[in-house]
Coordinates of C-alpha atoms and ligand atoms in Angstrom, one line a residue:
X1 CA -122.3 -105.3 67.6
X2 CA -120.5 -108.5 68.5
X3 CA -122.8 -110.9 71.0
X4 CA -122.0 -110.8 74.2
X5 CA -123.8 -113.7 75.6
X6 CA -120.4 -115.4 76.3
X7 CA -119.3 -112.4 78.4
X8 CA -119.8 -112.0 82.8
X9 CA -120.5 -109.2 84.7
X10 CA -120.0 -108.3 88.4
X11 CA -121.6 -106.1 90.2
X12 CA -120.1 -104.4 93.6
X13 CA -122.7 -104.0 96.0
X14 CA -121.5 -104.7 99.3
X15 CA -120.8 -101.3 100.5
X16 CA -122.7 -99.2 103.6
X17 CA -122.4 -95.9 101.4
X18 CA -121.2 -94.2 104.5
X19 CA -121.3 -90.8 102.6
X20 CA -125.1 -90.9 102.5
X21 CA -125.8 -90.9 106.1
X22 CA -128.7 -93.4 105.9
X23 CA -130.1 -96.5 107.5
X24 CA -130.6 -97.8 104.5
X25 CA -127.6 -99.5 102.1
X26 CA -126.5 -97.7 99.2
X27 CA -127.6 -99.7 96.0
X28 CA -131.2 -99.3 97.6
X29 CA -131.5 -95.7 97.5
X30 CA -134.1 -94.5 95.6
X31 CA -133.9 -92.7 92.1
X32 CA -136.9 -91.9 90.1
X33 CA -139.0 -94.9 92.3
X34 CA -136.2 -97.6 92.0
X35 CA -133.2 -98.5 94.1
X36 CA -129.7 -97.8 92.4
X37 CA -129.0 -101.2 92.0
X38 CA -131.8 -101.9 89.7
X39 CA -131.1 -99.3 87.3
X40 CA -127.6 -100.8 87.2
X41 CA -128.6 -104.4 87.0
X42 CA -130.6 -103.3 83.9
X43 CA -128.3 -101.5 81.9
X44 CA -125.7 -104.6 82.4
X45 CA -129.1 -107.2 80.9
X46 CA -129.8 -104.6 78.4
X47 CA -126.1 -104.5 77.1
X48 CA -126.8 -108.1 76.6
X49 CA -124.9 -110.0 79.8
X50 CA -126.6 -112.7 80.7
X51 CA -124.0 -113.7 83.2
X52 CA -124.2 -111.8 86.5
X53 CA -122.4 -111.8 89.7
X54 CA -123.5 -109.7 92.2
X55 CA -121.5 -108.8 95.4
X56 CA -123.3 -108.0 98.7
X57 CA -122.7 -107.3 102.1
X58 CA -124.1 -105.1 104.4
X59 CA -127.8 -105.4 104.3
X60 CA -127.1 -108.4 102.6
X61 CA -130.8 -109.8 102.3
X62 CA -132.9 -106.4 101.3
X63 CA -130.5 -105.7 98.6
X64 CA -130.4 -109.6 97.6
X65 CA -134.5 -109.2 97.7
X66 CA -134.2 -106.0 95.8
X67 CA -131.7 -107.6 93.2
X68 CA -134.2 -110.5 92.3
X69 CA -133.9 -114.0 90.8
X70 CA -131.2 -114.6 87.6
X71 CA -128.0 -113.8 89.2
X72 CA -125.2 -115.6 91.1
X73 CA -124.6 -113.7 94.5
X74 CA -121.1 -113.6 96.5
X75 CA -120.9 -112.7 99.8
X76 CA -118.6 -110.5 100.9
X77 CA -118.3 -110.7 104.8
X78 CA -116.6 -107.7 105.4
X79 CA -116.3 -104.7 103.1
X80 CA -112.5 -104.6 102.7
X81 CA -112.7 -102.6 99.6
X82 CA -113.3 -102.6 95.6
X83 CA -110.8 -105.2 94.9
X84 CA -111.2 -107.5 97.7
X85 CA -114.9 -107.6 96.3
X86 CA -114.1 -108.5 93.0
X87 CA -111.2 -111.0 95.0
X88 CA -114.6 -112.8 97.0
X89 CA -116.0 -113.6 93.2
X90 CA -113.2 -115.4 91.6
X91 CA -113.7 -119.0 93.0
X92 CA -117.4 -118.6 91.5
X93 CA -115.7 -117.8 88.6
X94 CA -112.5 -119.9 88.4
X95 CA -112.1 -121.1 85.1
X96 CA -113.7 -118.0 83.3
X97 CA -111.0 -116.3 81.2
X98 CA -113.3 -114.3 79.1
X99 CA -114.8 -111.0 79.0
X100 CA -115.6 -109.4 82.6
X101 CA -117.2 -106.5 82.8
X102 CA -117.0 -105.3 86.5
X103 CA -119.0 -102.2 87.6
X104 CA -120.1 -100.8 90.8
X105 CA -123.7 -100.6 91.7
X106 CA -124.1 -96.7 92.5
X107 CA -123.5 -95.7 89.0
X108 CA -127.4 -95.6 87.3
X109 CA -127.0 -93.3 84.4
X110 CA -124.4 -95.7 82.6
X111 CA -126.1 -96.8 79.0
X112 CA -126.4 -100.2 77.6
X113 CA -124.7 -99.0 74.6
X114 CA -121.9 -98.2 76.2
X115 CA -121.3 -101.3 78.1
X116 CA -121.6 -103.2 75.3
X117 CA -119.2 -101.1 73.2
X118 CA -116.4 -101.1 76.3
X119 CA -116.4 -104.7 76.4
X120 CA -116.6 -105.4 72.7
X121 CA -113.5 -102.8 72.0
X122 CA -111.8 -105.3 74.9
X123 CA -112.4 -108.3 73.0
X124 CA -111.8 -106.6 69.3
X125 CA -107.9 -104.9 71.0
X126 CA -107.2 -107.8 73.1
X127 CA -106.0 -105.1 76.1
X128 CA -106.3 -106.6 79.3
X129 CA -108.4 -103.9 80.4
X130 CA -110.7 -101.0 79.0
X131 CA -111.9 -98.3 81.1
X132 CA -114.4 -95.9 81.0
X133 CA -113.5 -93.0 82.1
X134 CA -115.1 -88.9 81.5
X135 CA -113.7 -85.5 81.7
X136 CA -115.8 -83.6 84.4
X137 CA -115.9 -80.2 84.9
X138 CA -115.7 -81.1 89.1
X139 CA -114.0 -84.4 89.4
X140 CA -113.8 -84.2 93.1
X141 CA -114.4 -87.5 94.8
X142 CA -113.0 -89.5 91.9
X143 CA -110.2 -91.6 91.3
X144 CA -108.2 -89.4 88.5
X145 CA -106.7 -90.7 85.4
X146 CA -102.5 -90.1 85.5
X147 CA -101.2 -90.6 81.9
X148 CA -97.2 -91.0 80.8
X149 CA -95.7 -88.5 78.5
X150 CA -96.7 -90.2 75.4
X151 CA -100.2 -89.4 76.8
X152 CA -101.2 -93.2 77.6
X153 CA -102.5 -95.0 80.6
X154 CA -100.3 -95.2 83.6
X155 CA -102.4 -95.5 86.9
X156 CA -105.3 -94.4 88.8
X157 CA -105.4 -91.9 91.6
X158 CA -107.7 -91.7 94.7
X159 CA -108.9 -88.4 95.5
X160 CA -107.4 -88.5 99.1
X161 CA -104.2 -89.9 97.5
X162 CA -104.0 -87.4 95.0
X163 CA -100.9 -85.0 94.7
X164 CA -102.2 -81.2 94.2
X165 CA -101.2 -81.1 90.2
X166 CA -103.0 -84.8 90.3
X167 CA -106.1 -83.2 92.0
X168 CA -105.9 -81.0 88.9
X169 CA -107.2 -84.2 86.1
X170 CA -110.0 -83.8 85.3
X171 CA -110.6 -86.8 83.7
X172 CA -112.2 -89.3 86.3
X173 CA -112.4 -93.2 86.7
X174 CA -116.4 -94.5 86.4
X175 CA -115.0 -97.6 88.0
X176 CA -116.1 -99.3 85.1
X177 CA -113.9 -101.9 83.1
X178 CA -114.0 -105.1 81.1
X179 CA -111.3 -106.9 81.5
X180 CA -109.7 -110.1 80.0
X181 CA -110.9 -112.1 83.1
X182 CA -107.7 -114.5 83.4
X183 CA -105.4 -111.4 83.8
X184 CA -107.2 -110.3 86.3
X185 CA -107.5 -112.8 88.2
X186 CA -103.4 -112.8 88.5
X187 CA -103.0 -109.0 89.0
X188 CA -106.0 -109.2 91.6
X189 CA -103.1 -111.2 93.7
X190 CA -100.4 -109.1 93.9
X191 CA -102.2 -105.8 95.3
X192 CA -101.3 -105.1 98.7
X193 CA -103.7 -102.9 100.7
X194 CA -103.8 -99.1 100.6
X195 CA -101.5 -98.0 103.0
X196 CA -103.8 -95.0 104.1
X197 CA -106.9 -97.0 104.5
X198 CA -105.8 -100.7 104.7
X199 CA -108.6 -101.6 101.4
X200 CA -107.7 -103.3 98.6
X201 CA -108.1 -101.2 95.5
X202 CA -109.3 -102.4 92.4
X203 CA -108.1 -99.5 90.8
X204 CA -104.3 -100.5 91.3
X205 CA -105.2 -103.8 89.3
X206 CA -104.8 -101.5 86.4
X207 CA -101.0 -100.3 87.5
X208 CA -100.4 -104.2 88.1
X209 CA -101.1 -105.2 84.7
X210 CA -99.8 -102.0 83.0
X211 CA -96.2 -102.8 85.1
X212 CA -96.7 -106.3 84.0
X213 CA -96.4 -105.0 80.2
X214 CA -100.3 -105.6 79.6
X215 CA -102.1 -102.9 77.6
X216 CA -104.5 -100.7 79.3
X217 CA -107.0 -98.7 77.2
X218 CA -108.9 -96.1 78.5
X219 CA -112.6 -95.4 76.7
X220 CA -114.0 -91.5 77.0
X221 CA -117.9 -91.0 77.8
X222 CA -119.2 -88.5 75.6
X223 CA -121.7 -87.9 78.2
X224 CA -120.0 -86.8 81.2
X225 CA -123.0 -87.8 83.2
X226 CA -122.8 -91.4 82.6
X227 CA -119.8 -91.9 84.9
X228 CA -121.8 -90.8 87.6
X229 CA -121.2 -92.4 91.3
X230 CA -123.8 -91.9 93.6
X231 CA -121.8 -91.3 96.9
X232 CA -123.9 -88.7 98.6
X233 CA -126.9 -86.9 99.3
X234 CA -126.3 -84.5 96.9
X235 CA -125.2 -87.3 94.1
X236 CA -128.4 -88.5 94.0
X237 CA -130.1 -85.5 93.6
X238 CA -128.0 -84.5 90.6
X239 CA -128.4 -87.9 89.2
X240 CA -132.1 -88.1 89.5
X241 CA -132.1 -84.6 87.4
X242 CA -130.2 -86.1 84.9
X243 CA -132.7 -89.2 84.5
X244 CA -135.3 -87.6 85.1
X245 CA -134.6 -85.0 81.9
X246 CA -134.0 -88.1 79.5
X247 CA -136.8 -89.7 80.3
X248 CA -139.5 -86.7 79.7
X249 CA -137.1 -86.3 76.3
X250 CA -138.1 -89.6 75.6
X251 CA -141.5 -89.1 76.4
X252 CA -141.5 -85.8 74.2
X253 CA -140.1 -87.7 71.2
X254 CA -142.7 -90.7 71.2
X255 CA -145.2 -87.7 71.0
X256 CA -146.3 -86.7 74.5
X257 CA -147.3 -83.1 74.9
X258 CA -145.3 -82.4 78.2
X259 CA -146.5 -78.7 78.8
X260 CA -143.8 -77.5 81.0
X261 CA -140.9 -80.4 81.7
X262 CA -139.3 -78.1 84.2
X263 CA -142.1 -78.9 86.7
X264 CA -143.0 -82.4 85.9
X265 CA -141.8 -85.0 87.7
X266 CA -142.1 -88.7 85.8
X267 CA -140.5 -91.5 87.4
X268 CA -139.0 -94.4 85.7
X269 CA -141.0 -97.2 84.4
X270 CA -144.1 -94.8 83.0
X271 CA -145.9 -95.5 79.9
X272 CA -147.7 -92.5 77.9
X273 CA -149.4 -92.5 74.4
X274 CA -149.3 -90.0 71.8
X275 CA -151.2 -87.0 71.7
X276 CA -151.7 -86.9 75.6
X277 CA -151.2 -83.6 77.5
X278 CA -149.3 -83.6 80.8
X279 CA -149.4 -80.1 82.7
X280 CA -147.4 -78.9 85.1
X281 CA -147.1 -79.8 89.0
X282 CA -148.2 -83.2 87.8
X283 CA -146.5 -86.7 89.8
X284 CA -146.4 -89.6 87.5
X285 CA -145.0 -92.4 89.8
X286 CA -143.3 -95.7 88.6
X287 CA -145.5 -98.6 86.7
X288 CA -148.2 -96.1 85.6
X289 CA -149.6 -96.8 82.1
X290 CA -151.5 -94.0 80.3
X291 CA -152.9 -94.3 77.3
X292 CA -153.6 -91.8 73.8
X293 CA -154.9 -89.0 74.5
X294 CA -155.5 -88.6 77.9
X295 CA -155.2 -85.2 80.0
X296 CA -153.5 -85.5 83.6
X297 CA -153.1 -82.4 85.8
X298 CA -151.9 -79.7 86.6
X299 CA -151.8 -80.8 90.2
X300 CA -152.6 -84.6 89.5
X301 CA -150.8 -87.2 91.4
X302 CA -150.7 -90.4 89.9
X303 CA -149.3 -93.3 92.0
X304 CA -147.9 -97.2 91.1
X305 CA -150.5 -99.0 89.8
X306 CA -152.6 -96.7 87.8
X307 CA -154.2 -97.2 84.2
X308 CA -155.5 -94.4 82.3
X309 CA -157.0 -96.1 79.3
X310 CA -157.4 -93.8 76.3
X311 CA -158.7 -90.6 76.3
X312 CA -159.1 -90.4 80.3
X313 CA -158.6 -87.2 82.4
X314 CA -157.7 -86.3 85.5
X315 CA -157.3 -83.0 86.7
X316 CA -156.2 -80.6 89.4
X317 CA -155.5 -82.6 92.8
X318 CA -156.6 -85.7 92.3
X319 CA -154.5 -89.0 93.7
X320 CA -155.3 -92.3 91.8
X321 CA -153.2 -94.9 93.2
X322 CA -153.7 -99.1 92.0
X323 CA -156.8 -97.7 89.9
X324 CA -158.1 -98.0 86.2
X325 CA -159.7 -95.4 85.0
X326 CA -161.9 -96.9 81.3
X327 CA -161.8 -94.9 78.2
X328 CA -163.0 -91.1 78.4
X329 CA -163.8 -91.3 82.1
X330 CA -163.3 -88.4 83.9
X331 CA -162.1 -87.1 87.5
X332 CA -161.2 -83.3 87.0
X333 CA -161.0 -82.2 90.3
X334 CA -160.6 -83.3 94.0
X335 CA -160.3 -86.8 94.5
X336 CA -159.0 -90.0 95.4
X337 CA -158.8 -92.8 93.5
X338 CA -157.6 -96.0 95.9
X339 CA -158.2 -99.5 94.4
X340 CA -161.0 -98.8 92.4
X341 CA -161.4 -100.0 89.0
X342 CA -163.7 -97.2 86.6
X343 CA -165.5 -98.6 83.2
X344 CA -165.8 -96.0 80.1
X345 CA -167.4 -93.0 80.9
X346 CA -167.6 -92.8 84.3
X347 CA -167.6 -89.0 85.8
X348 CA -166.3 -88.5 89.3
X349 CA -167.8 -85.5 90.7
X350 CA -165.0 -83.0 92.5
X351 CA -164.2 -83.9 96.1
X352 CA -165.1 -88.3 95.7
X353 CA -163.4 -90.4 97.9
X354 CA -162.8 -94.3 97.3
X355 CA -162.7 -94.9 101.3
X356 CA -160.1 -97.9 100.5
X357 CA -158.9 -98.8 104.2
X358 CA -160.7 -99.8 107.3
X359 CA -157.2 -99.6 109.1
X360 CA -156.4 -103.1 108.5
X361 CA -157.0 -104.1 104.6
X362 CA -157.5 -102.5 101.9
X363 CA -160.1 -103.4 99.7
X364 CA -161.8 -102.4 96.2
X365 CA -164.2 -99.7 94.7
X366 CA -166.1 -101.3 91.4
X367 CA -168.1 -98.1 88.9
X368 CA -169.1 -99.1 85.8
X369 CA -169.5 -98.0 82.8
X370 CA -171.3 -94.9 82.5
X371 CA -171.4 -94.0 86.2
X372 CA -172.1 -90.7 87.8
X373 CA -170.5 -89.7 90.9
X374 CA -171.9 -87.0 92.5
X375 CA -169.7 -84.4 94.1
X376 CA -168.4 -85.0 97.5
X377 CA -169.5 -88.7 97.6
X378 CA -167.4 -91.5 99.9
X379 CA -167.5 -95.0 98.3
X380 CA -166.7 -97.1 101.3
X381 CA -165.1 -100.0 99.8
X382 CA -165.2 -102.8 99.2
X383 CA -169.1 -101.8 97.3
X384 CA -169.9 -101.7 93.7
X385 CA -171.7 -99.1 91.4
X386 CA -174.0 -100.4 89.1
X387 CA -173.9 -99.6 85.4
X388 CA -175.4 -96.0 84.7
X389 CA -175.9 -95.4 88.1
X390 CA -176.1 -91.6 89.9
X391 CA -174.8 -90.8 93.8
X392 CA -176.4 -87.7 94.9
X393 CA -174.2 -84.6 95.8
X394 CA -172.4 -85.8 99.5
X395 CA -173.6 -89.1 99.1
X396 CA -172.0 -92.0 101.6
X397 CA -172.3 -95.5 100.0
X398 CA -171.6 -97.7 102.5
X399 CA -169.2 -100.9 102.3
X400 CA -171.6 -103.7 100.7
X401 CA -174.4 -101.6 99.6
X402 CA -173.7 -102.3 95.6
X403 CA -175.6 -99.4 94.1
X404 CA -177.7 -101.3 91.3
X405 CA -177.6 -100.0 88.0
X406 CA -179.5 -97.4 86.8
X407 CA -180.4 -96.5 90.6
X408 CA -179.5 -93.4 92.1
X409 CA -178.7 -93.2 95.4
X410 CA -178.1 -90.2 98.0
X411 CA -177.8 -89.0 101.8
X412 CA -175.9 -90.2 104.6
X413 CA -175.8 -93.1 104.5
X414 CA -176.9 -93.5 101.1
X415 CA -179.9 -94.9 100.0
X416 CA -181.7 -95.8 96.6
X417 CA -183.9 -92.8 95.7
X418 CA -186.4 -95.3 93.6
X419 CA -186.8 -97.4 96.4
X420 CA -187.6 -94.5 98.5
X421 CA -190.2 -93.1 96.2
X422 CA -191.9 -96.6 95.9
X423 CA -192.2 -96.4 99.5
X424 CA -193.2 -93.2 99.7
X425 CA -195.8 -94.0 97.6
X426 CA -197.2 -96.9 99.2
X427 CA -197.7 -94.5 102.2
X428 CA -199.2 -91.9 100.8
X429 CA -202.5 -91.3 102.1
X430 CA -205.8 -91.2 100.2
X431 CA -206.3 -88.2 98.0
X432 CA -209.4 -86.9 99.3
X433 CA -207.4 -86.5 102.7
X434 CA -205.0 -84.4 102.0
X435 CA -207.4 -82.5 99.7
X436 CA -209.3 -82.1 103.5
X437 CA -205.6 -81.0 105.1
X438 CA -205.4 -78.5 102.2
X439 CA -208.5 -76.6 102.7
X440 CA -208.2 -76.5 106.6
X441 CA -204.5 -75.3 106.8
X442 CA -202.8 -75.5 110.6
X443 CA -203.2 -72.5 112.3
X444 CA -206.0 -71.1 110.8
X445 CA -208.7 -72.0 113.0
Ligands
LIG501 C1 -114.7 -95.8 93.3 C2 -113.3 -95.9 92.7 C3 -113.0 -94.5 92.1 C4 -114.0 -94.1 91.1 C5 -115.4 -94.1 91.7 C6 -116.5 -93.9 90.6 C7 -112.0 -97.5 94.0 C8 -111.0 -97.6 95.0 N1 -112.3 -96.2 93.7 O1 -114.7 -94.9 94.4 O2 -111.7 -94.5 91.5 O3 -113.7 -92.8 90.6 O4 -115.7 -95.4 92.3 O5 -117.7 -93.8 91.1 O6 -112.5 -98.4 93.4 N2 -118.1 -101.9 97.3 C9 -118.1 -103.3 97.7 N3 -117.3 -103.7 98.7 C10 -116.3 -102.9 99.2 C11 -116.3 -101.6 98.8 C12 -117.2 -101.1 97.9 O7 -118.9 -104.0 97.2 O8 -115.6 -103.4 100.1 C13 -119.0 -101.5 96.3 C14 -120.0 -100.4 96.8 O9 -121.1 -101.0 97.3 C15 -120.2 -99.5 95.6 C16 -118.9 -99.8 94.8 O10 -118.3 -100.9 95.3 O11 -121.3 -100.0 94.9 C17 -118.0 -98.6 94.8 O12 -117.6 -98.2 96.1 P1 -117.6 -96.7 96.6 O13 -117.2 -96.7 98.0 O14 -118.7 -96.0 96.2 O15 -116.3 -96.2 95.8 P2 -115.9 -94.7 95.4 O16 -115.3 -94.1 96.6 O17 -117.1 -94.1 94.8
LIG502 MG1 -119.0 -94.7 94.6

């Protein structure tokens, strides 16, 4: 593969994404925990471009925030269309006559590999454009492929442009190109807008340049799925399908015993070792990290933040949000987990509750190693279990009573049973007493 440090990329993200019917802009939809535009922005690093552009518009600031640091943004006032966006970027890049790969940021499932390889095959041909373009078995929505007799390039078609026999291609524009950046730039100049919706199209760069005599190559996804443009409601869902199935195949290649994929729902950004058994119903949401063999669910719920060191389990409904659990320690059933941090060997008995929030902060649950949590117990955070410590069946350890360790503690609220019998023997009274109350029982007199 051919470096492509030298190479630029823009990014269109300017758009409302009218078509989802959602306060919320486009690129910042959610699939499999991260907006759109993320999963974009990193298939464009991974291919190896360095150099990004990104265009934004409406809700300019949330999608800037959710874009990050490392990238040159471009405003683009008013949303006059795919080429007009790519129009706003050239006096940030005036002078660049390289490679420019240009890709809108509502298509997720594109692959690093093929980036690189469409803008490589642009360099290695010379075209002045390479697009990426798959045959799909319902093309609707798409800009459409028209070829010449001889079976080459001629233009691109929007679907509401789209003769009948053109609304028969199947073969559909990803909106996905590297281009030889200088010829775009002159081509971007001469397009006039679309007469039916006054936008200016980046697809009719392509017919500019072809009419101008410059080759146009066109570059076939294997995998139909990779073209995919999130437009709608519906989009997403199918795309987050298609994610989510290659990443539990990954998982079930680096050795992770998924028990039933079909119900198992693993979002992206999730770390499992070998030799650990997921089962069905389970939730794994993003930036979880679980270690080797562990066991999580059926039923488990496992939100951002969690740690499952190695050989951990956690079973049928339990929720463990921002929360370590050590090696081998153990919450099978019934529980939540919220901002506590677990040592080795802890076991939380069914139905614990880390009580994390007083309705304004939320604050943090310590067991150590070795811990046992009795069933039905409330930690009221922020407090601290002691090393080897018990809680008695439906204790309540209130916020700032540290259990010490070794101590067990139980009631409501709960309190150190060795402390209590220590009292309880300081108060006992003399022997020969109750040897008296013993021999004269109440009642019988
Ligand atoms: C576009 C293509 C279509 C292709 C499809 C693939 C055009 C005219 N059509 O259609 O041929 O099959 O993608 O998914 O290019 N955007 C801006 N500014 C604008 C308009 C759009 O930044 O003024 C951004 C959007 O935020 C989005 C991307 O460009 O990320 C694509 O826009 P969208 O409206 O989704 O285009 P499609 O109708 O999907
Ligand atoms: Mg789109």
């Amino acid at each position: 593969m051919v470096s492509l440090e030298n190479a630029k990329a823009i990014l269109l993200a300017a758009g409302k994404g009218v078509r989802m019917k959602s306060e919320r802009a486009k690129v910042l939809q959610e699939l499999l925990g991260r907006p759109l535009i993320y999963h974009v922005l990193r298939a464009v690093r991974t291919a190896g471009l360095k150099e990004i552009t990104v265009v934004t518009g409406h809700q300019e600031e949330a999608v800037r925030a959710a874009v990050g640091e490392g990238v040159v943004f471009v405003r683009q006032a008013e949303q006059k269309g795919t080429g007009h966006a790519v129009q706003c970027c050239e006096p940030f890049l005036r002078g660049f006559g390289g490679d420019l790969l240009v890709m809108p940021g509502d298509a997720p499932l594109v692959m690093p590999a093929t980036l690189a390889s469409l803008v490589e095959r642009r360099r290695v041909s010379g075209a002045a454009c390479v697009v990426l373009t798959a045959c799909l078995d319902d093309p609707r929505g798409y800009g459409r492929i028209v070829r010449d007799s001889s079976g080459g390039f001629e233009r691109i078609v929007e679907q509401a442009d789209a003769s009948e026999s053109e609304q028969r291609i199947q073969e559909a524009n990803s909106s996905i190109y590297a281009f030889d950046a200088s010829a775009l730039w002159d081509a971007l100049r001469e397009i006039r807008p679309n007469p039916r919706s006054g936008e200016i199209y980046l697809t009719d760069v392509l017919a500019a340049l072809k009419s101008r005599g410059q080759a146009i190559l066109t570059q076939r996804s294997a995998d139909a799925c990779e073209i995919y443009g999130i437009n709608t409601r519906r989009d997403l869902v199918a795309a987050t399908n298609f994610l989510r199935w290659r990443l539990l195949e990954l998982h079930l290649d680096n050795g992770v015993a998924v028990v039933d994929p079909s119900t198992t729902y693993i979002e992206d950004g999730v770390t499992i070792g070998p030799d650990t058994t997921v089962r069905p119903y389970t939730v794994i949401e993003h930036d979880v990290v679980i270690g080797r063999g562990c066991d999580v669910g059926p039923f488990a719920h496992l939100r951002p933040g969690t740690v499952l060191e190695d050989r951990a389990e956690v079973g049928n409904f339990v929720e463990v949000k921002k929360s370590r659990l050590g090696r081998s320690s153990k919450a099978k059933h019934l529980a939540y987990l919220g901002d506590a941090s677990l040592g080795e060997g802890v076991n939380i008995g069914a139905g614990t509750i880390t009580a994390n929030y007083d309705g304004r902060s939320k604050h943090q649950t310590v067991i150590e190693d070795g811990v046992h949590v009795g069933s039905n117990t409330v930690l009221v955070a922020p407090v601290r279990v002691g090393k080897g410590a018990t809680t008695g069946a439906g204790a309540v350890v209130l916020a700032g009573r540290d259990v010490a360790a070794g101590d067990t503690v139980a009631g409501v609220p709960a309190r150190s049973l060795r402390m209590r019998q220590a009292a309880d023997k300081a108060e006992e009274p003399p022997r020969k007493a109750a040897k008296v109350r013993r021999t004269r029982p109440r009642g019988n007199g």
